XYZ file of C-alpha atoms in Angstrom:
574
model
C 0.000 0.000 0.000
C 2.851 2.369 0.773
C 4.393 1.754 -2.646
C 1.078 2.411 -4.379
C 0.598 5.638 -2.388
C 4.000 7.022 -3.394
C 3.363 6.074 -7.022
C -0.019 7.813 -6.883
C 1.591 10.990 -5.567
C 4.379 10.763 -8.151
C 1.801 10.664 -10.948
C 0.164 13.977 -9.978
C 0.795 16.922 -12.360
C 1.946 19.308 -9.617
C 4.566 16.771 -8.514
C 5.816 16.500 -12.095
C 6.239 20.275 -12.222
C 8.170 20.240 -8.956
C 10.414 17.464 -10.225
C 11.138 19.419 -13.400
C 12.058 22.459 -11.332
C 14.241 20.361 -9.054
C 16.210 18.871 -11.946
C 17.382 22.374 -12.818
C 19.146 22.565 -9.447
C 22.650 21.002 -9.352
C 22.682 17.851 -7.258
C 25.727 15.703 -6.632
C 23.636 12.752 -5.465
C 22.818 10.467 -8.400
C 19.351 9.037 -8.853
C 18.953 5.327 -8.191
C 19.528 3.393 -11.375
C 16.726 1.047 -10.329
C 14.087 3.741 -9.939
C 12.213 4.215 -13.196
C 9.901 7.003 -14.275
C 6.145 6.630 -14.756
C 6.001 9.516 -17.200
C 4.952 7.958 -20.499
C 3.479 11.200 -21.785
C -0.030 9.767 -21.979
C -2.315 12.069 -23.935
C -6.057 12.608 -23.708
C -6.226 11.541 -20.073
C -9.670 11.769 -18.491
C -10.284 10.588 -14.962
C -12.439 7.486 -15.201
C -11.978 7.279 -18.961
C -8.660 5.443 -19.259
C -8.885 1.867 -20.586
C -5.747 -0.284 -20.823
C -5.300 -3.920 -21.792
C -2.932 -6.791 -21.135
C -3.041 -9.251 -24.086
C -1.051 -12.430 -23.282
C -0.877 -15.277 -25.777
C -1.962 -18.525 -24.041
C 1.043 -20.441 -25.345
C 3.079 -20.591 -22.150
C 3.269 -19.411 -18.564
C 3.687 -15.794 -17.475
C 7.309 -14.784 -16.984
C 8.785 -11.827 -15.153
C 8.666 -9.680 -18.308
C 4.926 -10.291 -18.657
C 4.525 -9.366 -14.994
C 5.918 -5.911 -15.728
C 3.550 -5.372 -18.644
C 0.560 -6.553 -16.612
C 1.407 -4.447 -13.560
C 2.036 -1.286 -15.595
C -1.243 -1.619 -17.483
C -3.051 -2.135 -14.193
C -1.192 0.765 -12.599
C -2.300 3.301 -15.216
C -5.870 1.963 -15.219
C -6.159 2.293 -11.438
C -4.316 5.587 -11.053
C -6.862 7.235 -13.367
C -9.858 5.280 -12.031
C -10.153 3.505 -15.347
C -10.564 -0.031 -16.616
C -8.181 -2.941 -17.262
C -8.979 -5.588 -19.872
C -7.168 -8.928 -19.875
C -7.503 -10.262 -23.411
C -6.151 -13.611 -24.498
C -4.573 -13.277 -27.939
C -5.615 -16.776 -28.993
C -4.929 -16.603 -32.736
C -2.459 -19.487 -33.098
C -4.188 -22.786 -32.235
C -0.955 -24.742 -32.827
C 0.651 -23.434 -29.627
C -2.277 -22.477 -27.377
C -3.936 -24.502 -24.622
C -6.580 -24.013 -21.950
C -3.908 -25.009 -19.399
C -1.950 -21.857 -20.222
C -5.027 -19.627 -19.943
C -5.842 -21.025 -16.512
C -2.264 -20.608 -15.297
C -2.079 -17.010 -16.556
C -5.280 -16.075 -14.732
C -4.011 -17.736 -11.547
C -0.677 -15.916 -11.760
C -2.375 -12.557 -12.376
C -4.514 -13.161 -9.294
C -1.389 -13.939 -7.264
C 0.152 -10.677 -8.513
C -2.886 -8.842 -7.164
C -4.048 -7.853 -10.647
C -7.822 -7.597 -10.983
C -9.204 -7.473 -14.505
C -12.390 -5.523 -15.083
C -13.050 -7.702 -18.132
C -11.578 -10.937 -19.493
C -11.933 -11.373 -23.242
C -10.499 -13.376 -26.139
C -9.446 -12.303 -29.593
C -11.377 -15.368 -30.789
C -14.556 -13.562 -29.670
C -13.974 -11.287 -32.672
C -12.993 -13.803 -35.377
C -16.075 -13.044 -37.510
C -15.554 -9.280 -37.261
C -11.851 -9.650 -38.058
C -12.745 -11.728 -41.095
C -15.198 -9.036 -42.201
C -12.544 -6.340 -41.776
C -10.167 -8.406 -43.905
C -12.812 -8.508 -46.662
C -13.197 -4.723 -46.343
C -9.448 -4.226 -46.859
C -9.551 -6.432 -49.955
C -12.537 -4.557 -51.402
C -10.737 -1.252 -50.783
C -7.669 -2.506 -52.614
C -5.625 -2.470 -49.401
C -4.934 -6.207 -49.154
C -4.105 -9.078 -51.494
C -3.789 -12.848 -51.313
C -0.261 -14.090 -51.965
C 0.656 -17.692 -52.768
C 4.397 -16.963 -52.798
C 6.441 -19.279 -50.564
C 7.879 -17.942 -47.293
C 11.492 -17.864 -48.445
C 10.612 -15.831 -51.522
C 8.478 -13.412 -49.523
C 11.402 -12.836 -47.161
C 13.835 -12.351 -50.066
C 11.528 -9.900 -51.854
C 10.946 -7.940 -48.655
C 14.676 -7.680 -47.970
C 15.407 -6.405 -51.471
C 12.330 -4.158 -52.004
C 10.796 -6.393 -54.672
C 7.040 -6.358 -55.201
C 5.209 -9.677 -55.071
C 3.866 -10.971 -58.374
C 0.457 -11.172 -56.649
C 0.425 -7.540 -55.554
C -1.551 -6.184 -58.524
C -4.281 -8.802 -58.629
C -7.840 -7.530 -59.039
C -10.215 -7.263 -56.085
C -12.257 -10.126 -57.541
C -9.202 -12.391 -57.770
C -8.252 -11.620 -54.179
C -11.795 -12.248 -52.901
C -11.907 -15.592 -54.720
C -8.501 -16.597 -53.355
C -9.408 -15.479 -49.817
C -12.492 -17.690 -49.996
C -10.229 -20.607 -50.917
C -8.144 -19.766 -47.837
C -11.288 -19.772 -45.692
C -12.291 -23.179 -47.054
C -8.685 -24.427 -46.693
C -8.531 -25.871 -50.209
C -5.193 -27.272 -51.338
C -4.466 -24.009 -53.132
C -5.852 -21.893 -50.286
C -3.448 -23.507 -47.846
C -0.507 -22.209 -49.897
C -1.717 -18.620 -49.523
C -1.640 -15.802 -46.992
C -3.384 -12.438 -46.918
C -1.062 -9.423 -46.934
C -1.827 -5.777 -46.235
C -0.947 -3.627 -49.272
C 1.128 -0.860 -47.678
C 4.635 -0.537 -49.112
C 7.259 -2.417 -51.082
C 10.330 -0.373 -50.217
C 9.721 1.141 -46.781
C 12.943 1.182 -44.689
C 10.819 -0.115 -41.817
C 10.332 -3.689 -42.990
C 7.339 -4.113 -40.681
C 5.470 -1.904 -43.183
C 6.427 -3.960 -46.253
C 3.105 -5.671 -47.019
C 2.864 -7.612 -43.751
C 0.967 -10.908 -43.501
C -2.370 -10.401 -41.739
C -4.144 -13.779 -42.239
C -2.809 -17.317 -42.690
C -4.196 -20.849 -42.840
C -4.029 -23.247 -39.913
C -5.958 -26.524 -39.809
C -5.309 -27.165 -36.105
C -8.505 -27.252 -34.055
C -8.886 -24.144 -31.897
C -9.361 -24.736 -28.159
C -12.405 -22.394 -28.097
C -13.881 -22.303 -31.605
C -13.104 -25.881 -32.636
C -12.887 -26.424 -36.401
C -15.114 -23.472 -37.317
C -12.201 -21.502 -38.756
C -9.316 -22.570 -40.969
C -7.794 -19.086 -41.235
C -6.533 -16.947 -38.380
C -5.483 -13.275 -38.098
C -1.971 -12.270 -37.091
C -1.261 -10.254 -33.958
C -0.381 -7.189 -36.047
C -3.837 -7.245 -37.643
C -6.122 -8.157 -34.771
C -4.468 -6.128 -31.993
C -5.314 -2.583 -33.208
C -8.769 -3.635 -34.388
C -9.809 -5.347 -31.156
C -8.223 -2.551 -29.092
C -10.458 -0.082 -30.911
C -13.579 -2.258 -30.663
C -13.120 -2.866 -26.930
C -12.708 0.824 -26.125
C -9.015 0.727 -25.224
C -7.707 4.292 -24.934
C -4.009 3.615 -24.366
C -2.128 0.565 -25.657
C 0.991 0.104 -23.533
C 3.522 -2.426 -24.741
C 7.240 -3.104 -24.611
C 9.720 -1.461 -26.958
C 10.322 -4.637 -28.956
C 7.164 -3.627 -30.858
C 8.321 -0.061 -31.581
C 9.034 -0.757 -35.274
C 5.497 -2.099 -35.573
C 3.832 0.986 -34.112
C 3.338 2.621 -37.566
C 1.654 -0.600 -38.724
C -0.600 -0.577 -35.648
C -1.652 2.996 -36.482
C -2.104 2.287 -40.235
C -5.197 0.134 -39.690
C -7.290 2.847 -38.017
C -7.809 5.103 -41.060
C -7.721 2.121 -43.425
C -10.754 0.587 -41.659
C -12.429 3.778 -40.335
C -11.758 2.761 -36.739
C -11.403 4.900 -33.620
C -7.639 5.361 -33.095
C -5.905 4.158 -29.942
C -2.895 5.949 -28.437
C 0.120 3.663 -28.256
C 2.994 4.038 -25.805
C 5.946 1.769 -25.227
C 8.195 0.978 -22.285
C 11.437 -0.951 -21.915
C 11.498 -4.708 -21.496
C 12.767 -6.103 -18.242
C 15.780 -8.184 -19.292
C 17.957 -10.059 -16.802
C 21.477 -11.409 -17.107
C 21.901 -15.132 -17.871
C 18.150 -15.339 -18.515
C 15.969 -16.470 -21.420
C 12.545 -14.836 -21.740
C 11.580 -16.167 -25.161
C 8.726 -18.639 -24.737
C 9.936 -20.533 -27.799
C 13.396 -20.985 -26.272
C 11.972 -21.863 -22.871
C 9.754 -24.489 -24.496
C 12.797 -25.944 -26.259
C 14.542 -26.381 -22.885
C 11.507 -28.265 -21.618
C 11.473 -30.440 -24.737
C 15.204 -31.202 -24.300
C 14.673 -32.275 -20.695
C 17.035 -29.578 -19.400
C 14.290 -28.520 -16.951
C 11.250 -30.213 -15.441
C 8.562 -27.851 -16.748
C 7.265 -24.277 -16.847
C 7.417 -24.049 -13.038
C 11.049 -25.185 -12.829
C 12.881 -23.039 -10.222
C 15.494 -22.148 -12.863
C 12.853 -20.596 -15.127
C 12.032 -16.842 -15.105
C 8.316 -17.638 -15.118
C 6.222 -16.257 -12.271
C 5.699 -19.827 -11.084
C 9.377 -20.674 -11.443
C 10.681 -17.782 -9.368
C 7.895 -18.273 -6.819
C 8.913 -21.907 -6.474
C 12.456 -20.686 -5.817
C 11.216 -18.473 -2.995
C 10.366 -15.125 -4.596
C 7.450 -13.514 -2.793
C 4.700 -11.816 -4.745
C 5.174 -8.631 -2.697
C 8.848 -8.456 -3.679
C 8.053 -9.047 -7.341
C 5.360 -6.349 -7.387
C 7.529 -3.829 -5.571
C 10.520 -4.452 -7.818
C 8.533 -4.130 -11.046
C 6.911 -0.912 -9.879
C 10.331 0.415 -8.855
C 11.376 0.065 -12.493
C 8.529 2.322 -13.585
C 7.636 2.779 -17.250
C 11.065 3.884 -18.391
C 11.944 3.567 -22.086
C 15.609 2.998 -21.301
C 16.660 -0.544 -22.134
C 18.565 -2.151 -19.277
C 20.134 -5.529 -18.682
C 19.331 -6.057 -15.026
C 21.237 -8.109 -12.477
C 19.257 -10.440 -10.235
C 20.863 -9.155 -7.024
C 18.485 -6.232 -6.403
C 15.249 -8.186 -6.687
C 16.539 -11.024 -4.498
C 17.900 -8.542 -1.936
C 14.478 -6.894 -1.807
C 12.924 -10.328 -1.340
C 15.313 -11.053 1.536
C 14.260 -7.855 3.323
C 10.667 -9.013 3.204
C 11.195 -12.624 4.312
C 13.891 -12.148 6.966
C 11.586 -10.742 9.688
C 9.044 -13.550 9.250
C 11.133 -16.615 8.350
C 11.338 -19.133 11.246
C 14.860 -20.296 12.091
C 15.683 -23.989 11.782
C 18.784 -26.185 11.685
C 20.289 -28.523 9.098
C 23.377 -30.745 9.104
C 24.782 -32.167 5.860
C 24.745 -35.976 5.823
C 28.003 -36.426 3.936
C 30.719 -36.672 6.562
C 28.239 -36.072 9.372
C 30.075 -36.187 12.709
C 28.580 -37.663 15.905
C 29.682 -35.721 18.987
C 29.398 -36.995 22.533
C 28.547 -34.246 25.007
C 30.169 -34.923 28.356
C 28.092 -33.582 31.275
C 24.986 -33.341 29.108
C 21.713 -34.662 30.588
C 21.654 -38.459 30.679
C 18.151 -38.411 29.236
C 17.379 -36.079 26.321
C 15.589 -32.862 27.237
C 13.124 -31.123 24.929
C 12.825 -27.371 25.302
C 10.613 -24.850 23.511
C 12.746 -22.153 21.926
C 11.555 -19.183 19.849
C 11.425 -19.777 16.122
C 12.692 -16.235 15.604
C 14.408 -14.397 18.452
C 13.283 -11.008 17.094
C 9.739 -12.061 16.233
C 8.025 -13.863 19.127
C 4.746 -13.897 17.183
C 6.095 -16.809 15.142
C 5.863 -19.049 18.191
C 8.228 -21.721 19.440
C 9.950 -24.861 18.167
C 10.974 -28.065 19.938
C 14.729 -28.398 20.413
C 16.318 -31.611 21.691
C 19.294 -31.364 24.079
C 20.968 -34.780 24.236
C 24.309 -36.372 25.060
C 24.783 -37.295 21.403
C 24.521 -34.581 18.773
C 25.373 -34.328 15.072
C 27.698 -31.689 13.628
C 28.746 -30.760 10.083
C 32.044 -32.176 8.845
C 32.981 -28.699 7.588
C 32.749 -27.372 11.186
C 34.341 -30.365 12.910
C 37.333 -30.251 10.569
C 38.252 -26.809 11.914
C 38.215 -27.804 15.607
C 41.384 -27.994 17.663
C 42.075 -29.907 20.871
C 40.943 -27.968 23.980
C 39.369 -25.241 21.824
C 36.287 -23.523 23.248
C 33.375 -23.298 20.809
C 29.732 -22.240 21.061
C 26.868 -24.641 20.406
C 24.186 -22.253 19.231
C 21.130 -22.030 21.521
C 22.920 -24.159 24.147
C 26.172 -22.571 25.255
C 29.936 -23.047 25.184
C 31.761 -26.372 25.091
C 35.399 -27.498 25.199
C 36.690 -29.860 22.498
C 38.146 -32.718 24.554
C 39.035 -35.189 21.800
C 38.940 -35.461 18.019
C 38.974 -38.800 16.204
C 40.150 -38.681 12.585
C 40.752 -41.138 9.757
C 44.164 -41.471 8.133
C 42.947 -39.013 5.466
C 42.111 -36.457 8.157
C 38.318 -36.813 8.065
C 36.743 -36.302 11.494
C 34.611 -39.302 12.478
C 33.906 -38.583 16.151
C 34.132 -35.795 18.726
C 33.981 -35.514 22.471
C 32.838 -32.171 23.892
C 32.503 -31.017 27.483
C 29.878 -28.397 28.251
C 31.213 -25.117 29.631
C 27.959 -23.200 30.007
C 29.530 -20.523 32.203
C 31.753 -19.555 29.261
C 31.137 -16.273 27.422
C 29.686 -16.866 23.952
C 31.050 -13.487 22.852
C 34.631 -14.698 23.211
C 34.402 -17.722 20.907
C 35.140 -17.511 17.186
C 33.096 -20.537 16.184
C 29.312 -20.577 16.594
C 28.210 -24.067 15.568
C 24.833 -25.474 14.548
C 24.022 -28.968 15.749
C 21.178 -31.457 16.015
C 20.246 -33.669 18.980
C 17.757 -36.512 19.061
C 15.303 -38.113 21.439
C 13.596 -41.513 21.151
C 10.447 -39.931 19.694
C 12.050 -36.840 18.132
C 14.556 -37.785 15.455
C 16.025 -35.364 12.879
C 14.195 -35.450 9.557
C 15.753 -36.566 6.268
C 15.946 -33.693 3.761
C 17.356 -32.751 0.373
C 18.857 -29.278 0.023
C 18.622 -28.030 -3.566
C 20.437 -25.116 -5.151
C 20.404 -23.963 -8.763
C 22.601 -22.210 -11.298
C 21.771 -20.071 -14.318
C 20.583 -22.050 -17.333
C 22.961 -20.275 -19.712
C 26.602 -19.252 -19.335
C 26.352 -15.994 -21.298
C 25.088 -12.778 -19.723
C 23.215 -11.674 -22.817
C 22.181 -13.970 -25.618
C 22.835 -12.488 -29.043
C 20.555 -13.016 -32.025
C 22.854 -15.520 -33.705
C 23.719 -17.475 -30.540
C 22.645 -21.092 -30.345
C 21.155 -22.158 -27.011
C 23.033 -25.448 -27.191
C 26.345 -23.558 -27.267
C 25.648 -21.546 -24.107
C 23.600 -24.026 -22.078
C 25.100 -24.639 -18.628
C 25.871 -28.382 -18.393
C 25.050 -28.706 -14.684
C 22.486 -26.407 -13.082
C 21.089 -28.453 -10.189
C 23.054 -29.128 -7.010
C 21.567 -31.541 -4.449
C 22.872 -32.151 -0.933
C 21.340 -34.753 1.401
C 20.942 -33.464 4.955
C 19.084 -33.913 8.194
C 16.965 -31.095 9.632
C 15.304 -30.510 12.978
C 12.042 -32.311 13.593
C 9.988 -29.096 13.410
C 10.573 -28.892 9.648
C 8.440 -32.003 9.235
C 5.295 -30.035 10.102
C 5.894 -27.266 7.554
C 3.604 -26.917 4.554
C 4.675 -26.700 0.924
C 5.696 -23.118 0.118
C 6.765 -22.295 3.688
C 9.863 -20.085 3.826
C 12.457 -20.633 6.547
C 16.033 -19.777 7.383
C 18.443 -22.626 8.024
C 20.883 -21.128 10.522
C 24.245 -20.281 8.917
C 23.053 -21.629 5.543
C 20.563 -19.123 4.262
C 16.899 -18.993 3.320
C 14.982 -21.962 1.948
C 11.498 -22.718 0.705
C 9.727 -26.032 1.231
C 9.328 -27.433 -2.277
C 7.956 -30.811 -1.222
C 6.921 -32.228 2.115
C 7.758 -35.809 3.028
C 4.246 -36.871 2.050
C 4.674 -35.311 -1.400
C 8.093 -36.841 -2.041
C 8.446 -40.402 -3.326
C 11.702 -40.751 -1.380
C 10.144 -39.660 1.911
C 12.362 -36.560 2.101
C 11.609 -32.925 2.745
C 12.884 -31.012 -0.299
C 14.164 -27.518 0.469
C 15.187 -25.087 -2.289
C 17.721 -22.402 -1.467
C 16.486 -18.835 -1.949
C 19.056 -16.390 -3.359
C 19.761 -13.579 -0.894
C 20.990 -10.941 -3.339
C 24.672 -11.225 -2.452
C 26.834 -11.139 -5.554
C 28.970 -14.094 -4.432
C 25.884 -16.278 -4.033
C 24.550 -15.255 -7.454
C 27.771 -15.976 -9.324
C 27.804 -18.891 -11.769
C 28.342 -22.069 -9.727
C 29.254 -24.379 -12.580
C 32.950 -24.880 -13.204
C 33.738 -25.997 -16.729
C 34.847 -29.587 -17.107
C 36.189 -30.643 -20.521
C 33.713 -32.839 -22.337
C 30.888 -32.249 -19.828
C 27.403 -32.713 -21.260
C 24.162 -31.093 -20.217
C 22.503 -33.050 -17.432
C 18.791 -33.660 -17.846
C 16.508 -32.494 -15.063
């Protein structure tokens, strides 16, 4: 609410005037590079009269880039007491599924985005077909049976298609063959007749209708021809009363095409404004490329914690509040930026740290049993706070026993007669260390020294005790790397050449018994290890383990590429 209030104030005209005046005053303090502007220069603003739209294609799951577009469209609709339309651009039945529509609506709800209307481009198929006929009759469109390669070649070299000067009657007859999906009709496409030699190739007679025999998930086999996004978007925007079409700058070259259809079809024009895409380092946002990774088995699905989808980053521990705040911090700037992941994860950490219960884990590999001399003969169970600074989180059961388990990494650093601190218990003296011939610690003997000052010890150690009815729980700690090894993927780069061979790192561990009662999606902090989210409970895991995924904390060292190149290494399937 605080973020929304500041954004509301920032959008007021008098604040804009003050900001302009302030920028004229020298200031040595630079503006935050993460704070974007919301000044898109929207024209014709009327309170209560602004209508925006978010038009996702139901061919995949929402990713973080879509989240920005959705939140900005909602922001401008709400700030001017207007209306937000969520419209599914379902014009390619080959790639679209009901599953994707459902997931998009669920993710928008999680993001706190409330649509005033939910529509589909397929609701307008008949009208779009009629508008295509109108363009043909006006001599502004023609049916072309040239193959794709030739069309591309002719467009690149400013060559007119041999079909460009066909009569209206010929084009109407051919378009009917497209509608009926005859053998000849299936070789054709409908192109807008705009320009042959425009420097902006988006204006060089673009394709606006094409054949597709795949059954549509809403209209079935009623249609065999479907409009392209470039054709249907401006038309449906106008029909639905959209006043301002906000979209990312990747469409900037297509803006003149968007505006061309309004006078050509006598439609009410819609103001179009663009904003920068939200691109992240080592990250793929192309749905086609993400789908290819799924098909290759490099990931488990659209909700894989390595994916930049809303579901993927949520599964890795990103909170919806952090995602919303970060996107709105970026504003509607038109400056293209390649963003690091550290800021958004650091913001997420600030939100989860005060409310994440503290728990304990010990890695199973090399786990060291330690005998505690002078510990209670029978295990004691005490209730300790889950979070010392947040008593509202309640308490957890902690077992104090004469046998405890300690990490090999900690035990290996101990020296004879050294005083250490057992966290939440007190100090202890290392009486004996038993090692293998290779130097691996296999047993310890510690003597409690509870009167010792914990402030004087250098080593604060996590540990786990056990009681007959309270044993540590088996767990799997998961951490992930970037899917690609290159910060920014260039146009000619092949995914196979930059795919990180190993991106999943699993570490068996034991955790305190309290973790067993946590629900899927619960966020905790494992003391001295970092933040984790419960990905699967024991009941949900075939192996009977609790699966915990590590949440990045925004520190650069923790976000660095983990994979170290090994000659001849191949990509490991998920």
